[in-house]
Coordinates of C-alpha atoms in Angstrom, one line a residue:
M1 CA -82.2 71.1 105.0
R2 CA -81.7 71.8 101.7
A3 CA -78.5 71.4 99.8
V4 CA -76.9 74.4 98.3
S5 CA -74.4 73.5 95.5
R6 CA -71.8 75.7 94.0
S7 CA -73.8 76.1 90.9
A8 CA -77.3 76.3 92.8
R9 CA -76.2 78.6 95.5
R10 CA -77.6 81.8 94.3
R11 CA -81.1 80.2 94.6
G12 CA -80.7 79.7 98.4
I13 CA -83.1 81.7 100.5
V14 CA -80.5 83.1 102.7
L15 CA -77.9 83.6 100.1
A16 CA -80.4 85.4 98.0
A17 CA -81.0 87.5 101.0
L18 CA -77.4 88.5 101.3
G19 CA -76.5 88.7 97.8
A20 CA -79.4 90.5 95.9
V21 CA -79.4 93.9 97.8
T22 CA -75.7 93.5 98.5
A23 CA -74.9 93.4 94.7
L24 CA -77.1 96.5 93.9
V25 CA -75.0 98.8 96.3
L26 CA -71.9 97.3 96.6
A27 CA -71.4 97.4 92.9
A28 CA -71.4 101.1 93.1
C29 CA -68.7 101.5 95.9
G30 CA -66.0 103.7 95.6
S31 CA -63.6 104.6 92.8
G32 CA -60.8 102.1 92.1
G33 CA -63.1 98.9 92.2
A34 CA -61.9 95.9 94.0
G35 CA -58.4 97.0 93.6
A36 CA -55.8 98.2 91.6
G37 CA -52.3 97.6 90.2
G38 CA -49.6 100.2 89.5
A39 CA -50.3 103.3 87.2
D40 CA -48.3 101.6 84.5
Q41 CA -49.0 98.0 85.3
A42 CA -49.1 96.7 81.8
A43 CA -45.8 97.9 81.1
A44 CA -44.5 96.3 84.3
G45 CA -45.2 92.8 82.7
P46 CA -46.4 89.8 84.5
P47 CA -46.1 89.7 88.5
Q48 CA -42.8 89.3 90.1
P49 CA -42.3 87.1 93.1
G50 CA -40.4 88.6 95.9
G51 CA -39.5 91.9 97.8
T52 CA -40.9 93.7 100.8
L53 CA -43.8 95.9 100.9
R54 CA -43.7 98.5 103.6
F55 CA -47.0 100.0 104.6
A56 CA -47.4 103.0 106.9
V57 CA -50.5 103.3 109.0
G58 CA -51.8 105.7 111.7
S59 CA -52.4 103.6 114.7
D60 CA -52.3 100.2 116.4
Q61 CA -55.0 99.1 118.5
G62 CA -52.6 97.0 120.6
C63 CA -53.8 93.7 119.7
V64 CA -52.8 91.2 116.9
D65 CA -55.8 88.8 117.3
P66 CA -58.3 89.1 114.4
Q67 CA -61.0 88.0 116.5
Q68 CA -60.5 91.0 118.9
V69 CA -59.7 93.9 116.6
T70 CA -62.2 96.5 114.9
S71 CA -59.7 99.4 113.8
N72 CA -58.7 99.3 110.1
D73 CA -55.3 100.3 110.6
S74 CA -54.8 96.8 112.6
V75 CA -57.2 94.9 110.4
Y76 CA -54.9 95.8 107.3
S77 CA -52.2 93.5 108.6
L78 CA -54.2 90.6 110.4
R79 CA -56.4 90.1 107.3
Q80 CA -53.4 88.6 105.8
I81 CA -52.6 85.7 108.4
V82 CA -56.2 84.3 108.6
D83 CA -58.3 82.4 106.2
S84 CA -62.0 82.5 106.4
L85 CA -64.5 79.9 105.4
T86 CA -65.9 81.8 102.8
D87 CA -65.1 85.3 100.8
Q88 CA -67.4 87.9 99.8
D89 CA -67.4 89.3 96.0
P90 CA -66.9 93.1 96.5
A91 CA -68.3 93.9 93.2
T92 CA -71.6 91.7 93.6
G93 CA -72.0 90.6 97.3
E94 CA -72.0 87.1 96.5
I95 CA -70.4 84.8 99.2
K96 CA -67.8 82.6 97.3
P97 CA -65.8 79.6 98.6
W98 CA -62.4 80.0 100.6
L99 CA -62.0 77.2 103.2
A100 CA -65.2 75.9 102.7
T101 CA -65.9 74.7 99.2
G102 CA -69.7 74.3 99.7
W103 CA -72.5 74.8 102.3
Q104 CA -76.0 74.0 103.0
V105 CA -78.4 76.1 104.6
S106 CA -81.5 75.1 106.6
P107 CA -84.7 77.0 105.2
D108 CA -85.1 78.8 108.5
A109 CA -81.3 79.7 108.6
T110 CA -80.6 78.1 111.9
A111 CA -78.2 75.5 110.9
Y112 CA -75.2 76.0 108.4
T113 CA -73.5 72.7 107.3
F114 CA -69.9 73.2 105.5
T115 CA -67.5 71.1 103.7
L116 CA -63.8 72.1 104.1
R117 CA -61.1 71.8 101.8
Q118 CA -58.7 69.2 102.4
G119 CA -55.0 69.5 103.1
V120 CA -55.0 73.0 104.9
T121 CA -52.8 73.5 107.8
F122 CA -51.9 76.3 110.2
S123 CA -48.4 77.9 110.2
D124 CA -47.7 75.5 113.1
G125 CA -48.1 72.6 111.4
T126 CA -51.4 71.4 112.8
P127 CA -54.3 70.7 110.4
L128 CA -57.3 73.3 110.0
D129 CA -60.1 70.6 110.3
A130 CA -63.8 70.7 111.5
D131 CA -62.4 70.2 115.2
A132 CA -60.1 73.5 114.9
V133 CA -63.2 75.4 113.5
K134 CA -65.5 74.1 116.1
A135 CA -62.7 75.1 118.9
N136 CA -62.9 78.8 117.5
F137 CA -66.6 79.3 117.3
D138 CA -66.9 77.9 120.8
K139 CA -64.2 80.0 122.1
V140 CA -65.7 83.2 120.8
Q141 CA -68.5 82.9 123.2
Q142 CA -66.2 83.2 126.0
L143 CA -63.9 86.1 124.6
G144 CA -64.2 89.5 126.4
A145 CA -65.7 93.0 125.2
R146 CA -62.9 93.2 122.7
A147 CA -64.6 90.6 120.5
T148 CA -67.8 92.7 119.7
L149 CA -67.8 91.7 115.9
A150 CA -67.0 88.0 116.3
K151 CA -69.7 87.5 118.9
G152 CA -72.4 89.4 116.9
Y153 CA -71.7 87.5 113.6
L154 CA -72.2 84.2 116.0
A155 CA -75.8 85.5 117.9
S156 CA -77.6 83.0 119.4
Y157 CA -74.9 80.4 118.7
Q158 CA -75.7 77.1 119.9
G159 CA -73.1 74.9 118.9
T160 CA -70.9 73.1 116.2
T161 CA -71.4 69.4 115.6
V162 CA -68.4 67.8 113.8
T163 CA -69.4 65.0 111.5
S164 CA -66.2 64.2 109.7
P165 CA -62.8 66.1 109.7
T166 CA -63.9 68.0 106.8
T167 CA -67.6 68.4 107.5
F168 CA -69.4 70.3 110.4
T169 CA -72.8 72.1 111.2
V170 CA -73.0 75.3 112.9
T171 CA -76.6 75.8 114.6
F172 CA -78.2 78.7 116.1
S173 CA -81.2 78.9 118.6
K174 CA -82.8 81.7 116.4
P175 CA -82.6 82.0 112.7
N176 CA -79.2 84.0 112.1
V177 CA -79.5 85.2 108.5
Q178 CA -76.2 87.4 108.6
F179 CA -74.0 84.4 109.5
L180 CA -72.8 83.4 106.0
Q181 CA -71.6 86.8 105.5
G182 CA -70.0 86.9 108.9
S183 CA -68.1 83.7 108.0
S184 CA -66.5 85.8 105.1
T185 CA -65.0 88.3 107.7
F186 CA -61.5 88.7 109.4
S187 CA -63.4 88.6 112.6
L188 CA -64.3 85.0 112.2
G189 CA -60.9 84.1 110.7
I190 CA -59.8 80.6 111.8
L191 CA -56.9 80.4 114.3
S192 CA -55.0 77.3 115.5
P193 CA -56.2 75.4 118.5
A194 CA -53.2 76.5 120.3
S195 CA -54.0 79.9 119.7
V196 CA -57.5 79.6 120.8
A197 CA -56.4 78.0 124.0
K198 CA -54.7 81.2 125.2
T199 CA -56.2 84.0 127.3
D200 CA -57.6 87.1 125.6
D201 CA -54.4 89.3 126.3
E202 CA -52.3 86.1 125.3
R203 CA -53.8 86.0 121.9
C204 CA -53.5 89.9 121.5
A205 CA -49.6 89.3 121.9
G206 CA -49.6 86.7 119.1
V207 CA -51.8 84.1 117.2
I208 CA -51.2 81.5 114.7
G209 CA -53.5 81.3 111.5
S210 CA -53.5 79.3 108.1
G211 CA -53.2 82.6 106.0
P212 CA -50.7 83.5 103.3
F213 CA -48.7 85.4 105.8
V214 CA -47.5 84.9 109.4
I215 CA -46.4 87.0 111.9
E216 CA -42.9 87.3 112.3
S217 CA -42.9 90.1 115.1
Y218 CA -44.9 92.5 116.6
T219 CA -44.1 95.7 118.7
L220 CA -46.8 97.4 120.4
N221 CA -47.3 101.0 118.8
Q222 CA -44.5 100.6 116.5
S223 CA -44.7 97.8 113.9
T224 CA -46.1 94.5 112.9
V225 CA -43.8 92.5 110.5
L226 CA -45.4 89.6 108.5
T227 CA -43.4 87.0 106.2
K228 CA -44.7 84.7 103.5
R229 CA -46.1 81.3 104.3
T230 CA -44.0 78.7 102.4
G231 CA -46.5 75.9 100.7
Y232 CA -49.7 78.2 101.4
G233 CA -52.2 76.9 98.8
W234 CA -55.8 77.3 99.8
G235 CA -56.6 80.9 99.1
S236 CA -60.0 82.6 98.2
S237 CA -61.6 81.5 95.0
L238 CA -61.6 85.5 94.3
W239 CA -57.9 85.8 94.3
T240 CA -56.2 85.9 90.9
H241 CA -53.4 83.3 91.6
P242 CA -53.4 80.1 93.5
G243 CA -50.2 79.1 95.8
E244 CA -48.1 81.2 97.9
A245 CA -48.1 85.1 97.9
Y246 CA -45.8 86.9 95.8
L247 CA -44.4 89.2 98.5
D248 CA -41.8 87.7 100.7
R249 CA -42.3 90.3 103.5
I250 CA -44.8 93.0 104.7
E251 CA -43.9 95.7 107.2
F252 CA -46.6 97.7 108.7
R253 CA -45.1 100.8 110.3
V254 CA -47.2 102.9 112.9
V255 CA -46.7 106.4 111.9
P256 CA -49.3 108.6 113.5
E257 CA -48.4 111.9 111.8
S258 CA -50.1 112.1 108.3
G259 CA -47.7 114.7 106.9
V260 CA -44.8 112.1 107.8
R261 CA -46.7 109.2 106.1
T262 CA -47.1 111.4 103.1
G263 CA -43.6 112.4 102.9
S264 CA -42.5 108.7 103.5
L265 CA -44.4 107.8 100.3
Q266 CA -43.1 110.6 98.4
S267 CA -39.8 109.5 99.2
G268 CA -39.8 106.0 98.6
E269 CA -39.3 105.1 102.2
V270 CA -42.7 103.2 102.3
D271 CA -44.8 101.7 99.5
A272 CA -48.0 102.3 100.8
I273 CA -50.0 104.6 103.2
G274 CA -53.4 104.7 104.9
S275 CA -55.3 107.6 106.1
I276 CA -55.0 110.0 103.1
G277 CA -56.0 113.6 104.0
P278 CA -57.4 116.0 101.1
Q279 CA -54.0 118.1 101.6
D280 CA -52.2 114.7 100.4
E281 CA -54.1 114.0 97.2
A282 CA -52.2 116.4 94.9
P283 CA -48.7 116.1 96.2
L284 CA -49.2 112.4 95.8
T285 CA -50.6 112.1 92.5
A286 CA -47.9 114.6 91.3
V287 CA -45.3 112.2 91.9
G288 CA -47.2 109.1 90.6
V289 CA -48.7 107.7 93.6
Q290 CA -52.0 105.7 92.9
L291 CA -55.0 106.7 95.2
L292 CA -57.2 103.5 95.7
A293 CA -60.6 104.3 97.1
R294 CA -63.6 102.5 98.1
A295 CA -66.6 103.4 100.2
N296 CA -67.0 101.6 103.6
P297 CA -70.3 99.8 104.4
G298 CA -71.6 100.0 107.8
V299 CA -72.4 102.7 110.2
P300 CA -70.8 106.0 109.2
F301 CA -68.8 108.1 111.3
G302 CA -70.9 109.9 113.7
V303 CA -71.8 110.8 117.4
N304 CA -73.1 108.1 119.5
F305 CA -74.2 109.1 123.3
N306 CA -74.1 107.3 126.9
L307 CA -77.7 107.9 127.4
Q308 CA -77.0 107.5 131.3
K309 CA -75.4 110.9 131.3
P310 CA -77.9 113.4 132.0
I311 CA -76.8 115.9 129.6
V312 CA -77.3 113.9 126.4
S313 CA -80.3 111.9 127.8
D314 CA -82.3 115.0 126.9
P315 CA -83.4 114.3 123.2
S316 CA -83.3 118.0 122.5
V317 CA -79.9 118.2 123.0
R318 CA -79.2 115.4 120.8
S319 CA -81.6 116.6 118.1
A320 CA -80.0 120.3 118.2
L321 CA -76.4 118.9 118.1
S322 CA -77.5 116.9 114.8
L323 CA -79.1 120.1 113.0
A324 CA -76.2 122.5 114.2
I325 CA -73.7 120.0 112.1
D326 CA -73.0 121.3 108.3
R327 CA -72.1 117.8 106.9
P328 CA -71.1 119.1 103.5
E329 CA -68.8 121.6 105.1
V330 CA -67.2 119.0 107.1
V331 CA -66.6 116.8 104.2
S332 CA -65.2 119.3 101.8
A333 CA -62.8 120.8 104.4
V334 CA -61.7 117.7 106.1
F335 CA -62.0 114.6 103.8
T336 CA -60.9 113.5 100.5
S337 CA -62.7 114.2 97.3
Q338 CA -64.0 110.7 97.2
T339 CA -65.8 111.3 100.5
R340 CA -69.6 111.8 101.0
P341 CA -71.7 113.2 103.9
A342 CA -73.7 110.7 105.7
T343 CA -77.3 110.7 104.4
G344 CA -78.5 107.6 106.8
V345 CA -78.0 105.7 109.9
L346 CA -76.3 103.1 107.6
A347 CA -73.6 104.0 104.8
S348 CA -75.2 104.2 101.3
S349 CA -73.1 101.3 100.4
T350 CA -74.7 98.9 102.9
P351 CA -77.3 96.4 102.1
S352 CA -80.9 97.9 103.2
Y353 CA -79.6 101.2 103.3
A354 CA -82.6 103.9 103.8
D355 CA -82.0 107.5 102.8
A356 CA -82.5 109.8 105.4
S357 CA -81.0 112.8 104.0
A358 CA -84.0 114.9 104.5
Q359 CA -83.7 114.2 108.3
L360 CA -80.0 115.0 108.4
T361 CA -79.8 118.4 107.3
F362 CA -78.0 121.5 108.7
D363 CA -80.4 123.8 110.2
A364 CA -78.9 126.2 112.7
A365 CA -82.1 128.2 113.4
K366 CA -84.1 125.0 114.2
A367 CA -81.3 123.8 116.2
G368 CA -81.5 127.1 118.0
S369 CA -85.4 127.0 118.5
T370 CA -85.3 123.5 119.7
L371 CA -82.9 124.5 122.6
D372 CA -85.1 127.6 123.2
A373 CA -88.2 125.3 123.5
D374 CA -86.4 122.8 125.8
G375 CA -85.5 125.8 128.3
W376 CA -81.8 126.1 127.1
A377 CA -81.2 130.1 127.1
P378 CA -78.1 131.8 125.7
G379 CA -75.7 132.7 128.4
P380 CA -73.3 135.8 128.6
D381 CA -70.4 133.7 126.6
G382 CA -72.8 132.5 124.0
I383 CA -73.0 128.9 125.7
R384 CA -76.5 128.1 126.7
V385 CA -77.4 127.5 130.2
K386 CA -80.3 125.6 131.6
D387 CA -81.0 125.8 135.7
G388 CA -77.3 126.9 136.0
Q389 CA -75.9 124.1 134.3
P390 CA -73.9 125.1 130.9
L391 CA -74.7 123.2 127.6
M392 CA -71.2 121.2 127.6
I393 CA -70.9 117.9 126.0
E394 CA -67.5 116.2 126.3
L395 CA -66.9 114.0 123.2
T396 CA -64.2 111.2 123.3
F397 CA -62.7 110.3 120.1
F398 CA -59.7 107.7 119.1
S399 CA -56.5 108.3 117.4
N400 CA -57.2 105.9 114.6
A401 CA -57.8 108.2 111.7
A402 CA -55.8 111.3 110.8
T403 CA -59.4 113.2 110.1
N404 CA -61.0 112.6 113.3
K405 CA -59.5 115.6 115.2
P406 CA -59.7 118.2 112.1
A407 CA -63.3 117.0 111.7
L408 CA -64.3 117.4 115.3
E409 CA -62.6 120.8 115.5
L410 CA -64.7 122.2 112.8
I411 CA -67.9 120.5 114.2
Q412 CA -66.9 122.0 117.5
Q413 CA -67.0 125.4 115.9
Q414 CA -70.2 124.7 114.0
V415 CA -72.3 123.7 117.2
R416 CA -70.9 126.5 119.4
K417 CA -72.9 129.1 117.0
V418 CA -76.1 127.6 118.5
G419 CA -74.8 127.5 122.0
I420 CA -73.6 124.0 122.4
D421 CA -70.0 123.8 124.0
L422 CA -68.3 120.4 122.4
Q423 CA -65.2 119.7 124.6
L424 CA -63.0 117.2 122.8
R425 CA -61.2 114.4 124.6
E426 CA -58.9 112.3 122.6
R427 CA -57.5 108.7 123.7
P428 CA -55.5 106.1 121.9
I429 CA -57.4 103.4 119.9
S430 CA -56.2 101.0 122.3
D431 CA -58.6 102.7 125.1
A432 CA -61.7 102.4 122.8
T433 CA -63.2 99.1 124.3
P434 CA -62.2 99.8 128.0
V435 CA -63.7 103.5 127.6
Q436 CA -67.0 102.1 126.2
Q437 CA -67.2 99.3 128.6
S438 CA -66.7 101.3 131.7
G439 CA -69.1 104.1 130.2
D440 CA -66.3 106.8 130.9
F441 CA -67.9 108.9 128.3
V442 CA -70.7 111.4 127.7
A443 CA -70.4 111.0 123.7
T444 CA -68.2 109.2 121.3
W445 CA -67.1 109.7 117.8
G446 CA -66.4 106.5 115.6
N447 CA -67.9 104.2 113.0
L448 CA -68.3 100.4 112.2
T449 CA -67.5 98.6 109.1
R450 CA -69.4 95.6 107.7
A451 CA -71.3 94.8 104.6
D452 CA -74.2 93.6 106.4
P453 CA -77.3 95.8 107.9
D454 CA -76.9 93.4 111.0
I455 CA -74.2 95.8 112.1
L456 CA -77.0 97.8 113.7
R457 CA -77.8 95.0 116.0
T458 CA -74.2 94.9 116.9
Q459 CA -74.1 98.6 117.8
Y460 CA -77.2 99.5 119.1
S461 CA -79.1 96.2 120.6
T462 CA -79.6 96.4 124.3
A463 CA -79.2 92.6 124.5
G464 CA -75.5 92.8 123.3
N465 CA -72.9 95.2 124.9
N466 CA -75.0 98.1 124.8
Y467 CA -72.1 100.5 125.1
F468 CA -74.4 103.7 124.7
R469 CA -76.8 102.5 127.5
L470 CA -79.8 102.7 125.4
P471 CA -83.0 101.8 127.2
P472 CA -84.8 98.4 126.0
G473 CA -87.7 99.3 124.0
P474 CA -89.0 98.5 120.3
L475 CA -85.6 98.9 118.6
D476 CA -84.6 95.9 120.3
Q477 CA -87.4 93.7 118.8
L478 CA -86.8 95.5 115.3
L479 CA -83.2 94.4 115.3
A480 CA -83.8 90.9 116.6
D481 CA -86.5 90.3 113.8
Q482 CA -84.3 91.7 111.0
A483 CA -81.7 88.9 111.8
A484 CA -84.1 86.3 111.9
E485 CA -85.9 87.2 108.6
P486 CA -84.6 85.1 105.7
D487 CA -87.0 87.0 103.2
Q488 CA -84.7 89.7 101.9
A489 CA -87.7 92.2 101.2
K490 CA -89.3 91.8 104.4
R491 CA -86.0 92.2 106.1
T492 CA -85.1 95.4 104.3
A493 CA -88.6 96.8 105.5
I494 CA -87.5 95.8 109.3
V495 CA -84.1 97.2 108.7
G496 CA -85.8 100.4 107.6
Q497 CA -88.1 100.7 110.8
A498 CA -85.0 100.2 112.9
Q499 CA -83.2 103.1 111.0
A500 CA -86.2 105.4 111.4
L501 CA -86.3 104.7 115.3
L502 CA -82.8 105.3 115.6
L503 CA -83.0 108.7 114.0
Q504 CA -86.5 109.5 115.6
N505 CA -84.9 109.3 119.0
T506 CA -81.4 110.8 117.7
Y507 CA -79.8 108.0 119.4
T508 CA -76.8 108.5 116.8
V509 CA -76.0 111.5 114.9
P510 CA -74.5 110.2 111.4
V511 CA -71.9 112.9 109.8
V512 CA -69.6 111.4 107.2
E513 CA -69.5 108.0 105.3
L514 CA -65.7 106.6 105.9
T515 CA -63.9 106.0 102.4
T516 CA -60.9 104.1 102.6
V517 CA -58.4 105.8 100.4
L518 CA -55.0 104.4 100.4
G519 CA -51.8 106.1 98.8
V520 CA -49.9 103.3 97.0
A521 CA -46.5 103.6 95.2
S522 CA -46.6 103.1 91.2
N523 CA -44.4 99.9 91.3
T524 CA -46.8 98.3 93.6
H525 CA -49.7 96.4 92.2
D526 CA -52.7 94.5 92.9
V527 CA -53.6 95.9 96.4
R528 CA -57.0 94.7 96.3
F529 CA -60.3 95.6 98.5
D530 CA -62.4 93.0 100.0
A531 CA -66.2 93.4 100.3
S532 CA -65.9 95.6 103.6
S533 CA -63.0 97.9 102.1
R534 CA -60.1 96.3 104.0
I535 CA -57.2 94.9 101.9
F536 CA -55.8 91.6 100.6
L537 CA -52.4 91.5 99.8
H538 CA -52.1 87.6 98.5
D539 CA -51.9 89.1 94.9
A540 CA -49.8 92.1 95.6
W541 CA -46.5 92.4 94.0
K542 CA -43.7 95.0 93.4
S543 CA -42.0 95.7 90.1
E544 CA -38.6 96.9 89.5

């Protein structure tokens, strides 16, 4: 095992694998950089402590455990209550100290030894020590289907060995090159031992972290209220000031209607909103609202299939659906001006992204001929029929983004022109995991954010949850191989093969890259994006 000191860390094999390519792609993410202050922050003067930030989001996943949530609207609040072992620089992709002041990585990426900062406590007063970290990582293995992301980051987890209150080693049975980046995520944010000991559902009702804010109250589908953690002093090395947060209080309000969120920000009822639509841009900027934007790395918004359902087990049907979607039209009609069509299985801001724009083209004629060749003949109402069965695909989507429904209604119109009847079924975001786990869907619409290509293994390996019921095959080996390859060039090549195989089989139909766009009032400053385009509010403050 070789030591990786702070000054020498970039020379580490695994860290170089994470950082080099990440730096190239993340530096170009979105407008607004890593965050932004007020429109006239210089005139506002130095940061002022105190005040309440009121933030309107579109949905609530129904859980306040960071290790069990995936929806951005819920992550916005929960990122504030937990600290992570490391942080990831959104401009360079480099892994930086947070709870861990340093780490060592074995040459084969099967062992990670961390040194913890001293004096850190959870908000219930218990120490955040090596035993607490071990309890968290051990329990992740026992969490249910909601903990998809946390489990993926700890793939092949063998155990955590504690050697002192501030040192411990996390070991894996196979090389796990993506773990260091995973240690920077909210999904592996450290919870108190008391919270870890709870059942999954008990944790969803309330947890205790060590972050700069604590949960004061949580009301399902209504609000999550946070208050400042008194005495906090162990923030990320990327934050601009040490010590306690500036804000006294943050209220996250669930406001499903996009127009109501926009109106609330215009009127001053709230200070920030998520899920901005294109119709909101001009009215908001006209009253001095800042639009902060950053492209999300990971898996773009698109269509995935339950391959156990006969209608979509047909590769010709899946291919035709992809060819029938006019991605630029969807983006220009529904999404903000900062948004881009999907050009690959991974978003273009993700390390090891491979450009597949030539394969993700709109070609209605080819879609029609593909269906003709497969025996799908046009019916009297324009919907194709084969062996008496109409070409109807039920697509389930979840109410966690205002753009979901209008985007899918437009896609529904587009694919109908080639004879595909796309029937839309909307469900609350809290149903996402149960629906996928049960297999009660034909196709789903969604995305998954992460600044590492291992997100493909989380999403598509049959060795994991395999929500899409993919058959075992060569893809599994590629996804396992990339997770074990410490050489970045070799890893990128393997990830490229996996992306090509996913498209070759049309296991997924990428449509649009998610770009997080927030509306922030002019008197609200230093709302900052992390490397995965979620937000940090420790440095945020409000001027008069």
